[in-house]
Amino acid sequence: MSDDALVTRLREHLGKAAVLTDSDVTDAYSRDMMPLAPVGKPLAVVLPSDVEGVQAVVKACAEFGVPIVPRGAGSGLSGAANAIDGCVVLVLTKLDQIVEIDAGNRLAVVQPGVVNLDFRGAVEKHGLFYPPDPSSYDWCTLGGNLSTNAGGLCCVKYGVTTDSVLGLEVVLADGSLLKTGRRTVKGVAGYDLARLFVGSEGTLGVITQATLALKPLPQLPSTFVAGFGSTEAAGEAVARVVREGLVPSLLEIMDATSIKAAEAYLKTDLGAGSDCKALLLAQSDSGGEVARRELAALEQICVDCGAGLAYATDDLEEGKMLLQARRVVLNALELYGVWLTDDVCVPRTRIAELIAGCERISQEVGLRIAVVGHAGDGNMHPTIVYSPDSEDEFARAQKAFDAILEVGLSLGGTVTGEHGVGKIKREWLAREIGEVGLRVHRQIKQALDPQGLFNPGSMFSL
């Protein structure tokens, strides 16, 4: 059966406007934000507007033996949504309904095309809070967050996406609709299939609906900042925060390179001083006296660890200004070139060693590497800057990317904390989980996707 016949079948099901084949258009849907990941030419890009449309696409592709690559907004950083040659890219952004907000049971039912920030705003009107907040939360979709098990700045207190998932509806390889999970607080009936699909990067099925747990809307945050003369001192402060049981709603770290870039971009002095080598930023959303006690305890720890700057504020606007320094780092690095951001997670007691390793790698490859990350959970984002016009610098950036992963594993860490494996870290996943782990992954894949049509080449080879 020909490719033309499949395109004709898809148009019969979805309508001509929802099936795109012009390469000038389909190229825009063929890759995410990771420059290292391989990308192919899709046969077609389809944009169904309902679950039945998704099922029709999956059934047609199964009949024709054509691979399917599910895609959200394309904000990913691992190549997980990148097309392969001859595939159908299944774009889920038109399934964008918030089906239900059940304030009494603190849950919501959503489709995968809902934008994270729009959803957060919608539930806030009910006095509720959806914690996962990836950096791209103003344009990334919940389906993409679910497929990669995305995190964000609030993970230290509230966890990653999977910690908010009660249930999913998933289109399986034969086009049938699997309903997983529950609407209750507790439930242990059968295997936890919902969590199997969260983070599976579209390799096992297509998520078409999710039931998500919500939290009460927290108090307005109080903010704390501390500057250190060494990364070792900042790392010790983080370790003490963990040991003493403090759980701020946010705990971020910036190294000297990222501090200088943010200051240049914002055209302001962050107040840490020219000798500051690391900055910790924290927030408490407990409110009132509880928040003041939490930040006072943080301040005492940082001062004990040698912080030259330690400052807390209840002022919301001042807190936003301080946190802006962390949020603008990637934009700030564009002053020096294009960036390639990595994603490793290490034990929280070894953050300083990872930053030191990145400094060594930076010297070895001759490129700027800035390290920012979620100190509260050990998830670091070393970011390599290189010239877009230099093939040599791009090659050195690739070398640095892999070297950082090597350091992360050597420190007892993992090669991805929230961006996913995608098409750039397949060999690293194999190294991390070993032969037995890889065999089990393949057995699960074979059981749920016997033709191997769902996002082949992502996470691991078949």
XYZ file of C-alpha atoms in Angstrom:
462
model
C 0.000 0.000 0.000
C 1.313 3.400 -0.984
C 2.030 6.527 1.023
C -0.557 8.358 -1.086
C -3.170 5.830 -0.023
C -2.404 6.463 3.655
C -2.613 10.239 3.192
C -5.949 9.769 1.410
C -7.216 7.599 4.280
C -6.119 10.156 6.875
C -7.883 12.954 4.995
C -11.043 10.891 4.818
C -11.014 10.607 8.612
C -9.753 14.054 9.612
C -10.491 16.352 6.682
C -7.992 17.812 4.231
C -7.068 20.809 6.412
C -5.944 18.544 9.274
C -3.458 16.531 7.175
C -0.378 18.506 6.121
C 2.124 17.244 3.535
C 3.830 20.389 2.211
C 7.449 20.101 3.404
C 7.655 23.846 4.012
C 4.902 23.357 6.599
C 5.755 19.935 7.974
C 9.364 20.941 8.686
C 8.055 23.275 11.378
C 6.593 20.238 13.182
C 9.568 17.951 12.710
C 11.748 18.771 15.720
C 11.851 20.133 19.248
C 14.351 22.504 20.918
C 17.336 20.116 21.123
C 19.890 20.855 18.357
C 21.850 17.619 18.857
C 18.965 15.242 18.184
C 18.589 13.638 14.742
C 15.540 14.610 12.718
C 13.856 13.102 9.655
C 11.295 14.045 7.026
C 7.734 13.111 7.947
C 5.313 11.731 5.397
C 2.559 13.871 6.917
C 1.645 15.952 9.943
C -1.860 15.377 11.302
C -3.836 17.542 13.724
C -6.891 15.649 14.996
C -9.372 17.606 17.110
C -10.841 14.746 19.147
C -10.051 11.321 20.568
C -11.836 9.553 17.721
C -9.494 11.320 15.297
C -6.468 10.089 17.227
C -7.827 6.546 17.162
C -8.429 6.778 13.413
C -4.832 7.923 12.817
C -3.394 5.118 14.948
C -5.522 2.469 13.217
C -4.615 3.729 9.753
C -0.904 3.847 10.519
C -1.062 0.353 11.990
C -2.714 -0.929 8.815
C -0.080 0.711 6.615
C 2.848 -0.070 8.937
C 3.833 3.602 9.224
C 5.496 4.961 12.392
C 3.744 7.576 14.553
C 5.559 10.331 16.457
C 3.252 12.074 18.978
C 3.951 15.767 19.524
C 2.775 18.634 21.695
C 4.069 22.194 21.416
C 7.646 21.153 20.614
C 9.192 22.676 23.740
C 11.080 19.489 24.627
C 14.843 19.319 25.033
C 15.663 15.704 24.173
C 14.460 15.178 20.599
C 11.667 12.901 21.821
C 9.167 14.566 19.481
C 11.505 14.631 16.472
C 10.224 13.108 13.261
C 11.834 10.133 11.589
C 11.803 9.628 7.824
C 8.409 8.558 6.499
C 6.544 8.873 9.789
C 3.252 10.557 10.633
C 3.698 13.315 13.208
C 0.601 13.275 15.412
C 0.108 16.788 16.824
C -2.193 16.926 19.844
C -2.489 20.688 20.363
C -6.099 20.810 19.101
C -7.223 18.535 21.936
C -7.097 21.553 24.228
C -10.133 21.323 26.507
C -10.195 21.512 30.281
C -12.953 18.940 30.571
C -13.657 19.357 34.282
C -12.430 21.105 37.409
C -13.762 19.323 40.504
C -12.885 21.719 43.325
C -14.534 19.555 45.973
C -12.260 16.607 45.237
C -9.314 18.774 44.175
C -8.875 17.261 40.732
C -9.226 18.209 37.088
C -9.701 16.335 33.826
C -7.789 17.753 30.869
C -6.872 17.027 27.281
C -3.194 16.922 26.239
C -3.194 20.162 24.229
C -3.941 22.411 27.220
C -1.060 24.838 27.863
C 0.449 24.453 31.337
C 0.141 28.126 32.307
C -3.463 28.345 31.048
C -4.354 25.356 33.207
C -2.633 26.812 36.259
C -4.564 30.044 35.771
C -7.872 28.208 35.379
C -7.553 26.206 38.601
C -6.347 29.231 40.565
C -9.792 30.747 40.032
C -11.085 27.866 42.164
C -8.485 28.442 44.890
C -6.429 25.498 43.653
C -2.876 24.944 42.471
C -1.242 22.702 39.858
C 2.425 22.444 40.919
C 4.473 21.206 37.904
C 6.019 24.325 36.344
C 8.564 23.631 33.587
C 10.543 26.662 32.425
C 8.471 26.679 29.228
C 5.199 26.639 31.187
C 3.820 29.594 29.255
C 3.701 27.534 26.020
C 4.369 23.850 26.727
C 1.372 21.518 26.805
C 0.258 19.126 29.516
C 0.486 16.184 27.119
C 4.158 16.901 26.526
C 4.683 17.331 30.267
C 3.077 13.939 30.855
C 5.051 12.230 28.095
C 8.396 13.449 29.433
C 7.444 13.531 33.139
C 8.442 17.185 33.250
C 9.505 18.950 36.435
C 10.224 22.581 37.235
C 11.257 24.943 39.995
C 8.682 23.684 42.518
C 9.755 20.023 42.464
C 11.604 20.184 45.777
C 8.292 20.487 47.640
C 5.650 19.233 45.212
C 7.366 16.627 43.036
C 7.322 16.149 39.250
C 4.407 15.630 36.865
C 3.785 11.990 37.782
C 3.157 13.000 41.394
C 0.058 14.896 40.232
C -1.372 12.160 37.991
C -4.415 10.188 39.127
C -5.328 8.584 35.820
C -4.932 8.657 32.056
C -6.769 7.733 28.902
C -4.401 6.345 26.274
C -4.899 5.241 22.686
C -3.104 1.916 22.278
C -1.422 0.460 19.196
C -4.606 -1.218 17.954
C -6.596 2.012 18.295
C -8.445 0.953 21.442
C -8.812 3.395 24.339
C -7.258 2.365 27.658
C -8.590 4.039 30.803
C -6.203 3.929 33.745
C -6.147 5.165 37.301
C -8.883 6.647 39.430
C -10.562 9.773 40.831
C -10.075 8.798 44.474
C -7.247 9.764 46.815
C -6.328 6.122 47.329
C -6.504 3.188 44.921
C -4.338 0.115 44.377
C -6.472 -1.980 42.031
C -4.187 -3.650 39.513
C -0.895 -2.466 38.070
C -0.214 1.272 38.197
C -0.519 1.651 34.430
C -0.896 5.432 34.534
C 2.636 5.842 35.845
C 3.921 3.459 33.191
C 2.766 5.830 30.464
C 3.958 9.008 32.210
C 7.494 9.620 30.982
C 7.247 7.022 28.200
C 7.785 9.711 25.526
C 5.026 8.430 23.246
C 6.676 5.032 22.813
C 3.802 3.018 24.328
C 0.649 4.900 23.374
C -0.908 8.320 22.834
C -2.218 10.133 25.909
C -5.562 11.757 25.097
C -6.830 12.705 28.562
C -5.502 13.004 32.107
C -7.038 13.220 35.550
C -4.765 15.426 37.634
C -4.603 16.003 41.384
C -4.594 19.607 42.575
C -3.329 21.298 45.732
C -4.826 24.131 47.773
C -3.567 27.471 46.480
C -0.447 28.281 48.515
C 0.269 31.575 50.220
C 2.158 34.288 48.355
C 5.861 33.409 48.470
C 8.545 34.948 50.609
C 11.984 34.954 48.971
C 15.543 34.432 50.188
C 18.890 34.868 48.451
C 22.386 33.929 49.621
C 25.751 34.492 47.938
C 28.830 32.330 48.538
C 32.524 32.706 47.849
C 32.746 29.089 46.676
C 30.500 26.442 45.180
C 31.640 24.084 47.933
C 30.158 26.406 50.571
C 26.887 26.653 48.648
C 26.818 22.860 48.262
C 27.328 22.399 51.986
C 24.438 24.784 52.656
C 22.164 22.707 50.415
C 23.247 19.509 52.160
C 22.462 21.046 55.562
C 19.044 22.203 54.381
C 18.270 18.605 53.450
C 19.731 17.129 56.647
C 17.770 19.515 58.853
C 14.499 18.691 57.137
C 13.703 22.079 55.616
C 11.438 21.884 52.567
C 11.195 25.264 50.836
C 8.833 25.556 47.883
C 11.819 26.463 45.718
C 15.582 26.122 46.117
C 17.710 27.073 43.110
C 21.443 27.461 42.529
C 23.417 29.589 40.064
C 27.153 29.329 39.438
C 29.479 32.297 38.786
C 29.084 32.087 34.994
C 25.292 32.201 35.150
C 25.353 35.026 37.726
C 27.520 37.202 35.490
C 25.378 36.448 32.444
C 22.165 37.336 34.301
C 23.656 40.580 35.604
C 24.776 41.586 32.107
C 21.374 40.745 30.661
C 19.370 42.521 33.362
C 21.865 45.391 33.530
C 21.841 45.221 37.299
C 24.017 44.089 40.186
C 22.435 41.214 42.067
C 24.200 42.418 45.212
C 26.287 39.300 45.668
C 29.617 41.008 45.005
C 32.306 40.396 42.415
C 33.769 37.467 44.353
C 30.474 35.544 44.479
C 30.919 32.051 43.024
C 27.448 30.671 43.731
C 24.012 32.026 44.513
C 21.189 30.193 46.275
C 17.620 31.373 45.734
C 14.815 30.019 47.896
C 11.131 30.627 48.476
C 8.598 29.597 51.089
C 4.916 29.533 50.214
C 3.811 28.595 53.736
C 2.839 32.190 54.530
C 3.021 34.330 57.637
C 5.059 33.306 60.637
C 5.718 29.804 59.269
C 7.403 31.255 56.184
C 9.429 33.665 58.297
C 10.673 30.778 60.443
C 11.573 28.718 57.373
C 13.565 31.534 55.799
C 15.222 32.415 59.109
C 16.391 28.813 59.389
C 17.676 28.937 55.789
C 19.484 32.182 56.510
C 21.172 30.747 59.604
C 22.369 27.703 57.658
C 23.780 29.849 54.847
C 25.538 32.222 57.250
C 27.008 29.258 59.122
C 28.298 27.948 55.771
C 30.030 31.244 55.003
C 27.529 33.183 52.918
C 28.676 36.745 52.316
C 25.147 37.768 51.360
C 21.983 36.569 53.077
C 18.763 38.464 52.479
C 15.074 37.652 52.886
C 12.005 39.595 51.787
C 8.231 39.310 52.114
C 7.744 41.830 49.304
C 6.231 40.022 46.317
C 7.652 42.314 43.638
C 11.111 42.280 45.165
C 10.946 38.497 45.319
C 9.974 38.311 41.643
C 12.906 40.566 40.783
C 15.346 38.323 42.658
C 13.961 35.156 41.076
C 14.075 36.768 37.640
C 17.851 36.399 37.722
C 17.387 32.620 37.705
C 14.648 32.600 35.084
C 16.538 34.735 32.526
C 19.765 32.718 32.454
C 19.114 30.976 29.122
C 18.114 34.254 27.469
C 21.146 35.906 29.027
C 23.521 33.312 27.598
C 22.325 34.196 24.089
C 24.416 37.347 24.455
C 27.433 35.066 23.904
C 26.108 32.566 21.335
C 23.535 29.799 21.105
C 23.036 27.426 23.984
C 22.825 23.682 24.469
C 21.356 22.750 27.828
C 22.035 19.444 29.561
C 19.957 17.761 32.256
C 21.558 15.644 34.947
C 20.444 14.869 38.468
C 22.914 14.042 41.224
C 22.617 13.373 44.965
C 22.134 16.739 46.640
C 25.335 16.339 48.629
C 27.347 16.229 45.364
C 26.068 19.323 43.564
C 29.319 21.213 44.155
C 31.298 18.331 42.622
C 29.139 18.450 39.495
C 29.672 22.204 39.141
C 33.425 21.708 39.596
C 33.331 19.005 36.929
C 31.568 21.377 34.548
C 34.228 24.026 35.189
C 36.906 21.484 34.273
C 35.058 20.455 31.111
C 34.632 24.101 30.160
C 38.399 24.583 30.310
C 39.037 21.376 28.354
C 36.715 22.237 25.446
C 37.320 25.974 25.499
C 33.638 26.897 25.728
C 31.538 28.784 28.260
C 29.452 26.478 30.469
C 26.965 27.958 32.926
C 25.335 25.816 35.611
C 21.919 26.516 37.072
C 19.564 24.043 38.597
C 17.098 22.863 41.151
C 19.354 22.507 44.185
C 16.484 21.199 46.274
C 16.320 17.959 44.287
C 19.809 17.858 42.724
C 18.587 18.388 39.151
C 21.204 20.527 37.394
C 21.153 22.152 33.965
C 24.700 22.785 32.749
C 24.358 24.924 29.628
C 27.050 25.044 26.941
C 27.408 28.158 24.789
C 28.895 27.987 21.296
C 28.951 29.925 18.037
C 26.216 28.870 15.592
C 28.607 29.569 12.693
C 31.397 27.291 13.892
C 31.280 23.548 13.171
C 34.304 23.126 15.409
C 32.591 24.778 18.372
C 29.452 22.703 17.779
C 31.569 19.539 17.849
C 33.199 20.691 21.095
C 29.752 21.424 22.532
C 28.691 17.861 21.727
C 31.817 16.568 23.451
C 31.067 18.676 26.522
C 27.443 17.463 26.586
C 28.542 13.836 26.844
C 31.332 14.617 29.298
C 28.818 16.233 31.649
C 26.642 13.112 31.546
C 29.720 11.037 32.361
C 30.416 13.180 35.422
C 26.788 12.960 36.512
C 26.797 9.165 36.406
C 30.150 8.983 38.193
C 28.652 10.975 41.076
C 25.841 8.450 41.512
C 23.377 10.466 39.471
C 21.067 9.953 36.513
C 21.404 11.199 32.930
C 18.059 12.998 32.993
C 16.034 14.495 35.797
C 13.184 16.015 33.802
C 13.921 16.497 30.085
C 13.754 12.831 29.163
C 15.940 10.461 27.145
C 14.551 11.169 23.688
C 16.810 10.539 20.737
C 20.010 11.978 22.227
C 20.557 9.876 25.345
C 19.687 6.353 24.219
C 23.169 4.993 24.800
C 23.292 6.761 28.163
C 20.021 5.168 29.251
C 21.483 1.774 28.370
C 24.568 2.524 30.485
C 22.473 3.692 33.418
C 19.896 0.896 33.620
C 22.047 -1.987 32.403
C 21.262 -5.007 30.256
C 18.472 -6.385 32.428
C 16.746 -3.006 32.693
C 16.980 -2.510 28.947
C 15.587 -5.990 28.295
C 12.554 -5.259 30.496
C 11.983 -1.962 28.678
C 11.975 -3.783 25.341
C 9.610 -6.465 26.634
C 7.115 -3.823 27.773
C 7.434 -2.059 24.427
C 6.860 -5.313 22.544
C 3.809 -6.138 24.628
C 2.095 -2.789 24.058
C 3.430 -1.893 20.598
C 4.170 -5.168 18.783
C 4.750 -3.465 15.417
C 7.130 -0.949 16.991
C 5.327 2.010 15.395
C 5.066 4.387 18.366
C 8.007 6.814 18.280
C 10.624 4.263 17.219
C 14.190 5.260 18.054
C 13.228 7.286 21.109
C 14.564 6.193 24.516
C 16.164 2.968 23.212
C 16.626 0.970 20.029
C 14.270 -1.930 19.380
